[in-house]
Amino acid sequence: ILIDFEYFNKGIEGITTFNYGFLDPNDQDFHKGESEIEGIDFFLRNKSEVVTSWLSYTYTDALNIFKDLNSSLPFTGNQSIKHQIIASTSVDFNNLNIALIWKWHTGKPYSYPSEVTELPANTYRFSYDKLNGLTLPNYNRIDVSLGYKFKNHKNNLNPEIVLSFVN
């Protein structure tokens, strides 16, 4: 059994973003800023001759600050996925491998326009009250794979065929 726990807190300076005119239609510039990322990782693995299982949990909180964006106030970073769980089990029996992976995480942050203004020539101006103030729905996924390893002892080739169902 392997158990691992980590706490992390990292400040990153010199990150850049391009505004694309979302917050200010006259602003088409790159902006320099910084990010503060804090979180924990927990990992548990149990391995036997036939079965390997592991479980991981991650908590992440990331804040960005860009001069001249969002009134220079911090806002949630795109990479801020608060909670994530991944569980996996793999069974190896003779030449056959069956694996199941489940992934779940809370929604990723995004910005939703508070106002849309139609401009001439079928163009639009989007106004945002808050950067990354909302989150997408939670994400859930299950993947299954089935593999078979062919043993070819004549020329040391070991071809494998794998069928995967990716959700």
GROMACS .gro file of N, CA and C in nm:
model
  501
    1ILE      N    1   0.086  -0.118   0.000
    1ILE     CA    2   0.000   0.000   0.000
    1ILE      C    3   0.090   0.124   0.000
    2LEU      N    4   0.054   0.218  -0.084
    2LEU     CA    5   0.125   0.345  -0.092
    2LEU      C    6   0.027   0.456  -0.058
    3ILE      N    7   0.067   0.542   0.035
    3ILE     CA    8  -0.013   0.658   0.072
    3ILE      C    9   0.075   0.781   0.058
    4ASP      N   10   0.023   0.883  -0.010
    4ASP     CA   11   0.098   1.006  -0.030
    4ASP      C   12   0.006   1.125  -0.007
    5PHE      N   13   0.056   1.225   0.064
    5PHE     CA   14  -0.020   1.347   0.090
    5PHE      C   15   0.073   1.465   0.069
    6GLU      N   16   0.026   1.565  -0.004
    6GLU     CA   17   0.106   1.684  -0.029
    6GLU      C   18   0.021   1.809  -0.015
    7TYR      N   19   0.080   1.912   0.042
    7TYR     CA   20   0.021   2.044   0.046
    7TYR      C   21   0.106   2.132  -0.045
    8PHE      N   22   0.042   2.216  -0.124
    8PHE     CA   23   0.120   2.306  -0.209
    8PHE      C   24   0.062   2.447  -0.204
    9ASN      N   25   0.154   2.542  -0.215
    9ASN     CA   26   0.120   2.684  -0.222
    9ASN      C   27   0.226   2.748  -0.309
   10LYS      N   28   0.185   2.798  -0.424
   10LYS     CA   29   0.283   2.850  -0.519
   10LYS      C   30   0.237   2.984  -0.573
   11GLY      N   31   0.326   3.079  -0.569
   11GLY     CA   32   0.302   3.207  -0.633
   11GLY      C   33   0.375   3.212  -0.766
   12ILE      N   34   0.307   3.253  -0.869
   12ILE     CA   35   0.367   3.260  -1.002
   12ILE      C   36   0.358   3.404  -1.052
   13GLU      N   37   0.472   3.460  -1.086
   13GLU     CA   38   0.475   3.597  -1.139
   13GLU      C   39   0.503   3.593  -1.288
   14GLY      N   40   0.460   3.697  -1.358
   14GLY     CA   41   0.492   3.711  -1.500
   14GLY      C   42   0.399   3.633  -1.592
   15ILE      N   43   0.282   3.592  -1.544
   15ILE     CA   44   0.188   3.526  -1.635
   15ILE      C   45   0.123   3.633  -1.723
   16THR      N   46   0.077   3.593  -1.840
   16THR     CA   47   0.016   3.690  -1.932
   16THR      C   48  -0.120   3.639  -1.977
   17THR      N   49  -0.204   3.734  -2.015
   17THR     CA   50  -0.333   3.702  -2.073
   17THR      C   51  -0.364   3.806  -2.179
   18PHE      N   52  -0.442   3.766  -2.275
   18PHE     CA   53  -0.487   3.857  -2.380
   18PHE      C   54  -0.634   3.884  -2.357
   19ASN      N   55  -0.672   4.009  -2.347
   19ASN     CA   56  -0.807   4.047  -2.308
   19ASN      C   57  -0.911   4.015  -2.414
   20TYR      N   58  -0.877   4.016  -2.541
   20TYR     CA   59  -0.971   3.993  -2.652
   20TYR      C   60  -1.085   4.093  -2.653
   21GLY      N   61  -1.075   4.202  -2.580
   21GLY     CA   62  -1.179   4.302  -2.580
   21GLY      C   63  -1.304   4.263  -2.503
   22PHE      N   64  -1.300   4.156  -2.425
   22PHE     CA   65  -1.419   4.114  -2.352
   22PHE      C   66  -1.460   4.215  -2.246
   23LEU      N   67  -1.362   4.261  -2.168
   23LEU     CA   68  -1.395   4.355  -2.062
   23LEU      C   69  -1.402   4.498  -2.113
   24ASP      N   70  -1.320   4.529  -2.210
   24ASP     CA   71  -1.315   4.663  -2.267
   24ASP      C   72  -1.292   4.646  -2.418
   25PRO      N   73  -1.389   4.684  -2.501
   25PRO     CA   74  -1.375   4.662  -2.645
   25PRO      C   75  -1.257   4.734  -2.707
   26ASN      N   76  -1.204   4.836  -2.641
   26ASN     CA   77  -1.089   4.909  -2.693
   26ASN      C   78  -0.956   4.849  -2.646
   27ASP      N   79  -0.962   4.748  -2.562
   27ASP     CA   80  -0.842   4.686  -2.506
   27ASP      C   81  -0.811   4.558  -2.582
   28GLN      N   82  -0.708   4.561  -2.662
   28GLN     CA   83  -0.663   4.444  -2.737
   28GLN      C   84  -0.519   4.409  -2.698
   29ASP      N   85  -0.483   4.431  -2.575
   29ASP     CA   86  -0.345   4.416  -2.530
   29ASP      C   87  -0.326   4.291  -2.445
   30PHE      N   88  -0.198   4.249  -2.435
   30PHE     CA   89  -0.159   4.147  -2.339
   30PHE      C   90  -0.146   4.214  -2.203
   31HIS      N   91  -0.180   4.141  -2.099
   31HIS     CA   92  -0.167   4.193  -1.964
   31HIS      C   93  -0.081   4.098  -1.883
   32LYS      N   94   0.010   4.155  -1.804
   32LYS     CA   95   0.095   4.075  -1.716
   32LYS      C   96   0.032   4.071  -1.578
   33GLY      N   97   0.049   3.957  -1.513
   33GLY     CA   98  -0.007   3.944  -1.380
   33GLY      C   99   0.062   3.837  -1.300
   34GLU      N  100  -0.008   3.793  -1.198
   34GLU     CA  101   0.045   3.689  -1.110
   34GLU      C  102  -0.067   3.597  -1.067
   35SER      N  103  -0.028   3.480  -1.021
   35SER     CA  104  -0.126   3.381  -0.977
   35SER      C  105  -0.080   3.320  -0.845
   36GLU      N  106  -0.174   3.290  -0.760
   36GLU     CA  107  -0.148   3.223  -0.633
   36GLU      C  108  -0.230   3.094  -0.633
   37ILE      N  109  -0.162   2.980  -0.622
   37ILE     CA  110  -0.229   2.850  -0.627
   37ILE      C  111  -0.201   2.777  -0.496
   38GLU      N  112  -0.308   2.727  -0.435
   38GLU     CA  113  -0.295   2.655  -0.309
   38GLU      C  114  -0.382   2.530  -0.314
   39GLY      N  115  -0.334   2.423  -0.253
   39GLY     CA  116  -0.417   2.304  -0.253
   39GLY      C  117  -0.351   2.186  -0.184
   40ILE      N  118  -0.419   2.072  -0.194
   40ILE     CA  119  -0.367   1.947  -0.140
   40ILE      C  120  -0.387   1.835  -0.242
   41ASP      N  121  -0.300   1.737  -0.236
   41ASP     CA  122  -0.312   1.613  -0.313
   41ASP      C  123  -0.305   1.496  -0.216
   42PHE      N  124  -0.396   1.401  -0.233
   42PHE     CA  125  -0.394   1.278  -0.155
   42PHE      C  126  -0.398   1.162  -0.253
   43PHE      N  127  -0.311   1.064  -0.233
   43PHE     CA  128  -0.302   0.950  -0.324
   43PHE      C  129  -0.292   0.822  -0.242
   44LEU      N  130  -0.371   0.721  -0.281
   44LEU     CA  131  -0.370   0.591  -0.215
   44LEU      C  132  -0.366   0.484  -0.323
   45ARG      N  133  -0.270   0.391  -0.313
   45ARG     CA  134  -0.260   0.282  -0.411
   45ARG      C  135  -0.241   0.149  -0.339
   46ASN      N  136  -0.312   0.050  -0.389
   46ASN     CA  137  -0.297  -0.086  -0.339
   46ASN      C  138  -0.268  -0.175  -0.460
   47LYS      N  139  -0.160  -0.249  -0.451
   47LYS     CA  140  -0.118  -0.329  -0.566
   47LYS      C  141  -0.092  -0.472  -0.522
   48SER      N  142  -0.152  -0.566  -0.598
   48SER     CA  143  -0.124  -0.707  -0.575
   48SER      C  144  -0.075  -0.766  -0.707
   49GLU      N  145  -0.060  -0.895  -0.709
   49GLU     CA  146  -0.013  -0.960  -0.832
   49GLU      C  147  -0.112  -0.946  -0.946
   50VAL      N  148  -0.240  -0.941  -0.914
   50VAL     CA  149  -0.345  -0.940  -1.017
   50VAL      C  150  -0.418  -0.806  -1.025
   51VAL      N  151  -0.439  -0.741  -0.912
   51VAL     CA  152  -0.522  -0.620  -0.908
   51VAL      C  153  -0.439  -0.500  -0.861
   52THR      N  154  -0.455  -0.389  -0.933
   52THR     CA  155  -0.398  -0.261  -0.891
   52THR      C  156  -0.513  -0.161  -0.881
   53SER      N  157  -0.526  -0.098  -0.765
   53SER     CA  158  -0.630   0.002  -0.744
   53SER      C  159  -0.567   0.127  -0.685
   54TRP      N  160  -0.618   0.243  -0.726
   54TRP     CA  161  -0.572   0.366  -0.665
   54TRP      C  162  -0.684   0.468  -0.660
   55LEU      N  163  -0.669   0.559  -0.567
   55LEU     CA  164  -0.766   0.665  -0.545
   55LEU      C  165  -0.688   0.793  -0.520
   56SER      N  166  -0.731   0.902  -0.585
   56SER     CA  167  -0.667   1.030  -0.559
   56SER      C  168  -0.772   1.138  -0.539
   57TYR      N  169  -0.737   1.234  -0.454
   57TYR     CA  170  -0.821   1.350  -0.429
   57TYR      C  171  -0.734   1.473  -0.437
   58THR      N  172  -0.782   1.576  -0.506
   58THR     CA  173  -0.709   1.702  -0.517
   58THR      C  174  -0.804   1.818  -0.488
   59TYR      N  175  -0.757   1.909  -0.405
   59TYR     CA  176  -0.827   2.036  -0.382
   59TYR      C  177  -0.736   2.146  -0.433
   60THR      N  178  -0.789   2.234  -0.518
   60THR     CA  179  -0.710   2.342  -0.574
   60THR      C  180  -0.788   2.473  -0.567
   61ASP      N  181  -0.720   2.578  -0.524
   61ASP     CA  182  -0.776   2.712  -0.526
   61ASP      C  183  -0.673   2.803  -0.592
   62ALA      N  184  -0.711   2.870  -0.698
   62ALA     CA  185  -0.618   2.956  -0.771
   62ALA      C  186  -0.680   3.094  -0.791
   63LEU      N  187  -0.602   3.196  -0.759
   63LEU     CA  188  -0.644   3.334  -0.781
   63LEU      C  189  -0.545   3.404  -0.873
   64ASN      N  190  -0.597   3.483  -0.965
   64ASN     CA  191  -0.514   3.561  -1.057
   64ASN      C  192  -0.534   3.709  -1.029
   65ILE      N  193  -0.428   3.785  -1.048
   65ILE     CA  194  -0.436   3.931  -1.042
   65ILE      C  195  -0.362   3.985  -1.164
   66PHE      N  196  -0.432   4.066  -1.243
   66PHE     CA  197  -0.373   4.131  -1.358
   66PHE      C  198  -0.395   4.282  -1.346
   67LYS      N  199  -0.286   4.356  -1.360
   67LYS     CA  200  -0.298   4.501  -1.359
   67LYS      C  201  -0.386   4.542  -1.476
   68ASP      N  202  -0.478   4.630  -1.453
   68ASP     CA  203  -0.569   4.685  -1.554
   68ASP      C  204  -0.681   4.589  -1.594
   69LEU      N  205  -0.692   4.474  -1.532
   69LEU     CA  206  -0.806   4.385  -1.554
   69LEU      C  207  -0.879   4.368  -1.422
   70ASN      N  208  -1.009   4.369  -1.425
   70ASN     CA  209  -1.091   4.348  -1.307
   70ASN      C  210  -1.055   4.449  -1.197
   71SER      N  211  -1.025   4.570  -1.238
   71SER     CA  212  -0.985   4.678  -1.144
   71SER      C  213  -0.868   4.635  -1.057
   72SER      N  214  -0.779   4.553  -1.112
   72SER     CA  215  -0.662   4.499  -1.043
   72SER      C  216  -0.697   4.418  -0.918
   73LEU      N  217  -0.822   4.369  -0.912
   73LEU     CA  218  -0.865   4.285  -0.801
   73LEU      C  219  -0.846   4.137  -0.836
   74PRO      N  220  -0.822   4.051  -0.736
   74PRO     CA  221  -0.806   3.908  -0.764
   74PRO      C  222  -0.936   3.846  -0.816
   75PHE      N  223  -0.921   3.747  -0.903
   75PHE     CA  224  -1.035   3.670  -0.951
   75PHE      C  225  -0.993   3.525  -0.967
   76THR      N  226  -1.090   3.436  -0.964
   76THR     CA  227  -1.063   3.293  -0.972
   76THR      C  228  -0.993   3.258  -1.103
   77GLY      N  229  -0.885   3.180  -1.094
   77GLY     CA  230  -0.811   3.138  -1.213
   77GLY      C  231  -0.882   3.027  -1.286
   78ASN      N  232  -0.857   3.016  -1.417
   78ASN     CA  233  -0.920   2.912  -1.499
   78ASN      C  234  -0.888   2.772  -1.450
   79GLN      N  235  -0.772   2.754  -1.389
   79GLN     CA  236  -0.728   2.621  -1.344
   79GLN      C  237  -0.780   2.587  -1.205
   80SER      N  238  -0.865   2.670  -1.149
   80SER     CA  239  -0.915   2.648  -1.013
   80SER      C  240  -1.033   2.550  -1.015
   81ILE      N  241  -0.999   2.423  -1.008
   81ILE     CA  242  -1.101   2.317  -0.995
   81ILE      C  243  -1.096   2.277  -0.848
   82LYS      N  244  -1.197   2.316  -0.774
   82LYS     CA  245  -1.192   2.302  -0.627
   82LYS      C  246  -1.170   2.159  -0.581
   83HIS      N  247  -1.249   2.065  -0.632
   83HIS     CA  248  -1.240   1.926  -0.586
   83HIS      C  249  -1.231   1.832  -0.705
   84GLN      N  250  -1.141   1.735  -0.696
   84GLN     CA  251  -1.127   1.634  -0.802
   84GLN      C  252  -1.099   1.499  -0.738
   85ILE      N  253  -1.172   1.397  -0.785
   85ILE     CA  254  -1.151   1.260  -0.737
   85ILE      C  255  -1.131   1.170  -0.859
   86ILE      N  256  -1.031   1.085  -0.852
   86ILE     CA  257  -1.006   0.986  -0.958
   86ILE      C  258  -0.985   0.851  -0.891
   87ALA      N  259  -1.059   0.750  -0.937
   87ALA     CA  260  -1.044   0.614  -0.886
   87ALA      C  261  -1.021   0.520  -1.004
   88SER      N  262  -0.932   0.424  -0.984
   88SER     CA  263  -0.900   0.332  -1.092
   88SER      C  264  -0.875   0.193  -1.036
   89THR      N  265  -0.919   0.093  -1.112
   89THR     CA  266  -0.890  -0.046  -1.081
   89THR      C  267  -0.852  -0.117  -1.209
   90SER      N  268  -0.746  -0.194  -1.202
   90SER     CA  269  -0.698  -0.270  -1.317
   90SER      C  270  -0.675  -0.414  -1.274
   91VAL      N  271  -0.725  -0.509  -1.353
   91VAL     CA  272  -0.709  -0.650  -1.323
   91VAL      C  273  -0.633  -0.715  -1.438
   92ASP      N  274  -0.522  -0.781  -1.405
   92ASP     CA  275  -0.442  -0.855  -1.503
   92ASP      C  276  -0.454  -1.004  -1.474
   93PHE      N  277  -0.504  -1.078  -1.572
   93PHE     CA  278  -0.520  -1.221  -1.555
   93PHE      C  279  -0.469  -1.289  -1.682
   94ASN      N  280  -0.359  -1.362  -1.668
   94ASN     CA  281  -0.290  -1.421  -1.783
   94ASN      C  282  -0.256  -1.311  -1.882
   95ASN      N  283  -0.309  -1.314  -2.002
   95ASN     CA  284  -0.278  -1.213  -2.104
   95ASN      C  285  -0.387  -1.107  -2.113
   96LEU      N  286  -0.485  -1.112  -2.026
   96LEU     CA  287  -0.601  -1.023  -2.032
   96LEU      C  288  -0.589  -0.912  -1.927
   97ASN      N  289  -0.624  -0.789  -1.967
   97ASN     CA  290  -0.626  -0.675  -1.876
   97ASN      C  291  -0.761  -0.605  -1.887
   98ILE      N  292  -0.824  -0.582  -1.774
   98ILE     CA  293  -0.950  -0.507  -1.768
   98ILE      C  294  -0.926  -0.390  -1.673
   99ALA      N  295  -0.962  -0.269  -1.718
   99ALA     CA  296  -0.941  -0.150  -1.636
   99ALA      C  297  -1.066  -0.064  -1.635
  100LEU      N  298  -1.089  -0.001  -1.521
  100LEU     CA  299  -1.201   0.090  -1.503
  100LEU      C  300  -1.147   0.216  -1.436
  101ILE      N  301  -1.180   0.332  -1.494
  101ILE     CA  302  -1.137   0.460  -1.437
  101ILE      C  303  -1.259   0.550  -1.422
  102TRP      N  304  -1.274   0.609  -1.303
  102TRP     CA  305  -1.381   0.705  -1.277
  102TRP      C  306  -1.319   0.838  -1.241
  103LYS      N  307  -1.364   0.944  -1.308
  103LYS     CA  308  -1.315   1.079  -1.281
  103LYS      C  309  -1.434   1.169  -1.249
  104TRP      N  310  -1.418   1.250  -1.145
  104TRP     CA  311  -1.521   1.347  -1.108
  104TRP      C  312  -1.451   1.473  -1.061
  105HIS      N  313  -1.503   1.588  -1.102
  105HIS     CA  314  -1.454   1.712  -1.043
  105HIS      C  315  -1.562   1.819  -1.049
  106THR      N  316  -1.547   1.915  -0.959
  106THR     CA  317  -1.639   2.027  -0.960
  106THR      C  318  -1.615   2.108  -1.086
  107GLY      N  319  -1.710   2.192  -1.120
  107GLY     CA  320  -1.704   2.266  -1.245
  107GLY      C  321  -1.590   2.365  -1.254
  108LYS      N  322  -1.546   2.389  -1.376
  108LYS     CA  323  -1.441   2.487  -1.401
  108LYS      C  324  -1.503   2.627  -1.403
  109PRO      N  325  -1.428   2.727  -1.358
  109PRO     CA  326  -1.482   2.863  -1.357
  109PRO      C  327  -1.491   2.922  -1.498
  110TYR      N  328  -1.588   3.009  -1.515
  110TYR     CA  329  -1.602   3.080  -1.643
  110TYR      C  330  -1.670   3.213  -1.620
  111SER      N  331  -1.660   3.300  -1.719
  111SER     CA  332  -1.723   3.432  -1.714
  111SER      C  333  -1.844   3.432  -1.805
  112TYR      N  334  -1.955   3.485  -1.753
  112TYR     CA  335  -2.078   3.494  -1.831
  112TYR      C  336  -2.109   3.642  -1.852
  113PRO      N  337  -2.140   3.679  -1.975
  113PRO     CA  338  -2.164   3.822  -2.000
  113PRO      C  339  -2.289   3.873  -1.927
  114SER      N  340  -2.275   3.988  -1.865
  114SER     CA  341  -2.389   4.050  -1.798
  114SER      C  342  -2.471   4.135  -1.895
  115GLU      N  343  -2.407   4.171  -2.006
  115GLU     CA  344  -2.476   4.252  -2.106
  115GLU      C  345  -2.416   4.224  -2.244
  116VAL      N  346  -2.505   4.214  -2.343
  116VAL     CA  347  -2.462   4.196  -2.481
  116VAL      C  348  -2.521   4.312  -2.561
  117THR      N  349  -2.435   4.389  -2.626
  117THR     CA  350  -2.479   4.505  -2.705
  117THR      C  351  -2.451   4.478  -2.852
  118GLU      N  352  -2.555   4.492  -2.933
  118GLU     CA  353  -2.537   4.473  -3.077
  118GLU      C  354  -2.480   4.601  -3.137
  119LEU      N  355  -2.375   4.584  -3.215
  119LEU     CA  356  -2.308   4.695  -3.281
  119LEU      C  357  -2.332   4.685  -3.432
  120PRO      N  358  -2.296   4.788  -3.507
  120PRO     CA  359  -2.312   4.780  -3.652
  120PRO      C  360  -2.235   4.663  -3.712
  121ALA      N  361  -2.275   4.624  -3.831
  121ALA     CA  362  -2.209   4.517  -3.908
  121ALA      C  363  -2.217   4.382  -3.838
  122ASN      N  364  -2.330   4.355  -3.771
  122ASN     CA  365  -2.352   4.226  -3.704
  122ASN      C  366  -2.240   4.188  -3.609
  123THR      N  367  -2.189   4.283  -3.534
  123THR     CA  368  -2.090   4.254  -3.431
  123THR      C  369  -2.153   4.283  -3.295
  124TYR      N  370  -2.090   4.229  -3.192
  124TYR     CA  371  -2.147   4.240  -3.058
  124TYR      C  372  -2.039   4.280  -2.959
  125ARG      N  373  -2.080   4.350  -2.854
  125ARG     CA  374  -1.993   4.384  -2.743
  125ARG      C  375  -2.048   4.312  -2.620
  126PHE      N  376  -1.959   4.239  -2.553
  126PHE     CA  377  -1.996   4.167  -2.433
  126PHE      C  378  -1.942   4.240  -2.312
  127SER      N  379  -2.024   4.258  -2.211
  127SER     CA  380  -1.980   4.319  -2.086
  127SER      C  381  -1.990   4.215  -1.975
  128TYR      N  382  -1.889   4.217  -1.886
  128TYR     CA  383  -1.883   4.120  -1.777
  128TYR      C  384  -1.876   4.195  -1.645
  129ASP      N  385  -1.959   4.154  -1.550
  129ASP     CA  386  -1.953   4.213  -1.416
  129ASP      C  387  -1.843   4.151  -1.333
  130LYS      N  388  -1.820   4.020  -1.354
  130LYS     CA  389  -1.723   3.949  -1.271
  130LYS      C  390  -1.651   3.846  -1.356
  131LEU      N  391  -1.518   3.845  -1.348
  131LEU     CA  392  -1.439   3.745  -1.419
  131LEU      C  393  -1.446   3.611  -1.345
  132ASN      N  394  -1.473   3.506  -1.419
  132ASN     CA  395  -1.479   3.369  -1.365
  132ASN      C  396  -1.565   3.361  -1.239
  133GLY      N  397  -1.677   3.430  -1.242
  133GLY     CA  398  -1.766   3.434  -1.126
  133GLY      C  399  -1.860   3.316  -1.118
  134LEU      N  400  -1.868   3.236  -1.223
  134LEU     CA  401  -1.957   3.119  -1.226
  134LEU      C  402  -1.875   2.994  -1.252
  135THR      N  403  -1.935   2.878  -1.224
  135THR     CA  404  -1.867   2.752  -1.255
  135THR      C  405  -1.958   2.665  -1.341
  136LEU      N  406  -1.894   2.589  -1.430
  136LEU     CA  407  -1.966   2.492  -1.510
  136LEU      C  408  -2.020   2.382  -1.420
  137PRO      N  409  -2.116   2.302  -1.468
  137PRO     CA  410  -2.164   2.190  -1.386
  137PRO      C  411  -2.050   2.091  -1.355
  138ASN      N  412  -2.070   2.013  -1.251
  138ASN     CA  413  -1.971   1.911  -1.215
  138ASN      C  414  -1.949   1.816  -1.331
  139TYR      N  415  -1.827   1.763  -1.339
  139TYR     CA  416  -1.785   1.675  -1.447
  139TYR      C  417  -1.775   1.533  -1.392
  140ASN      N  418  -1.829   1.437  -1.467
  140ASN     CA  419  -1.829   1.298  -1.424
  140ASN      C  420  -1.799   1.211  -1.546
  141ARG      N  421  -1.710   1.114  -1.530
  141ARG     CA  422  -1.672   1.032  -1.645
  141ARG      C  423  -1.627   0.895  -1.598
  142ILE      N  424  -1.667   0.793  -1.675
  142ILE     CA  425  -1.622   0.656  -1.649
  142ILE      C  426  -1.566   0.601  -1.780
  143ASP      N  427  -1.444   0.548  -1.774
  143ASP     CA  428  -1.380   0.486  -1.890
  143ASP      C  429  -1.353   0.340  -1.857
  144VAL      N  430  -1.368   0.254  -1.957
  144VAL     CA  431  -1.343   0.111  -1.941
  144VAL      C  432  -1.254   0.066  -2.056
  145SER      N  433  -1.159  -0.020  -2.026
  145SER     CA  434  -1.078  -0.076  -2.133
  145SER      C  435  -1.057  -0.225  -2.110
  146LEU      N  436  -1.043  -0.295  -2.221
  146LEU     CA  437  -1.019  -0.439  -2.222
  146LEU      C  438  -0.902  -0.463  -2.316
  147GLY      N  439  -0.799  -0.527  -2.267
  147GLY     CA  440  -0.680  -0.550  -2.349
  147GLY      C  441  -0.637  -0.695  -2.345
  148TYR      N  442  -0.575  -0.736  -2.454
  148TYR     CA  443  -0.522  -0.872  -2.462
  148TYR      C  444  -0.382  -0.866  -2.523
  149LYS      N  445  -0.284  -0.928  -2.456
  149LYS     CA  446  -0.146  -0.933  -2.505
  149LYS      C  447  -0.120  -1.068  -2.569
  150PHE      N  448  -0.082  -1.066  -2.696
  150PHE     CA  449  -0.046  -1.188  -2.768
  150PHE      C  450   0.100  -1.217  -2.743
  151LYS      N  451   0.130  -1.339  -2.714
  151LYS     CA  452   0.269  -1.379  -2.692
  151LYS      C  453   0.321  -1.446  -2.818
  152ASN      N  454   0.425  -1.389  -2.875
  152ASN     CA  455   0.488  -1.443  -2.995
  152ASN      C  456   0.635  -1.465  -2.961
  153HIS      N  457   0.669  -1.584  -2.925
  153HIS     CA  458   0.804  -1.612  -2.876
  153HIS      C  459   0.906  -1.628  -2.988
  154LYS      N  460   0.862  -1.639  -3.113
  154LYS     CA  461   0.956  -1.662  -3.222
  154LYS      C  462   1.042  -1.540  -3.250
  155ASN      N  463   0.985  -1.421  -3.247
  155ASN     CA  464   1.064  -1.302  -3.279
  155ASN      C  465   1.054  -1.194  -3.171
  156ASN      N  466   1.016  -1.233  -3.050
  156ASN     CA  467   1.006  -1.144  -2.934
  156ASN      C  468   0.910  -1.027  -2.952
  157LEU      N  469   0.819  -1.037  -3.047
  157LEU     CA  470   0.715  -0.937  -3.060
  157LEU      C  471   0.602  -0.971  -2.964
  158ASN      N  472   0.547  -0.871  -2.900
  158ASN     CA  473   0.436  -0.890  -2.808
  158ASN      C  474   0.323  -0.794  -2.844
  159PRO      N  475   0.252  -0.822  -2.953
  159PRO     CA  476   0.143  -0.731  -2.991
  159PRO      C  477   0.031  -0.734  -2.888
  160GLU      N  478  -0.041  -0.623  -2.881
  160GLU     CA  479  -0.150  -0.609  -2.787
  160GLU      C  480  -0.268  -0.541  -2.858
  161ILE      N  481  -0.386  -0.589  -2.828
  161ILE     CA  482  -0.506  -0.526  -2.881
  161ILE      C  483  -0.586  -0.475  -2.762
  162VAL      N  484  -0.634  -0.349  -2.773
  162VAL     CA  485  -0.706  -0.286  -2.664
  162VAL      C  486  -0.835  -0.226  -2.717
  163LEU      N  487  -0.944  -0.252  -2.648
  163LEU     CA  488  -1.072  -0.193  -2.679
  163LEU      C  489  -1.109  -0.102  -2.562
  164SER      N  490  -1.129   0.027  -2.592
  164SER     CA  491  -1.159   0.124  -2.486
  164SER      C  492  -1.293   0.191  -2.510
  165PHE      N  493  -1.366   0.209  -2.405
  165PHE     CA  494  -1.489   0.287  -2.407
  165PHE      C  495  -1.462   0.412  -2.325
  166VAL      N  496  -1.449   0.524  -2.394
  166VAL     CA  497  -1.418   0.650  -2.330
  166VAL      C  498  -1.545   0.734  -2.325
  167ASN      N  499  -1.586   0.769  -2.208
  167ASN     CA  500  -1.708   0.847  -2.189
  167ASN      C  501  -1.679   0.994  -2.213
   0.00000   0.00000   0.00000
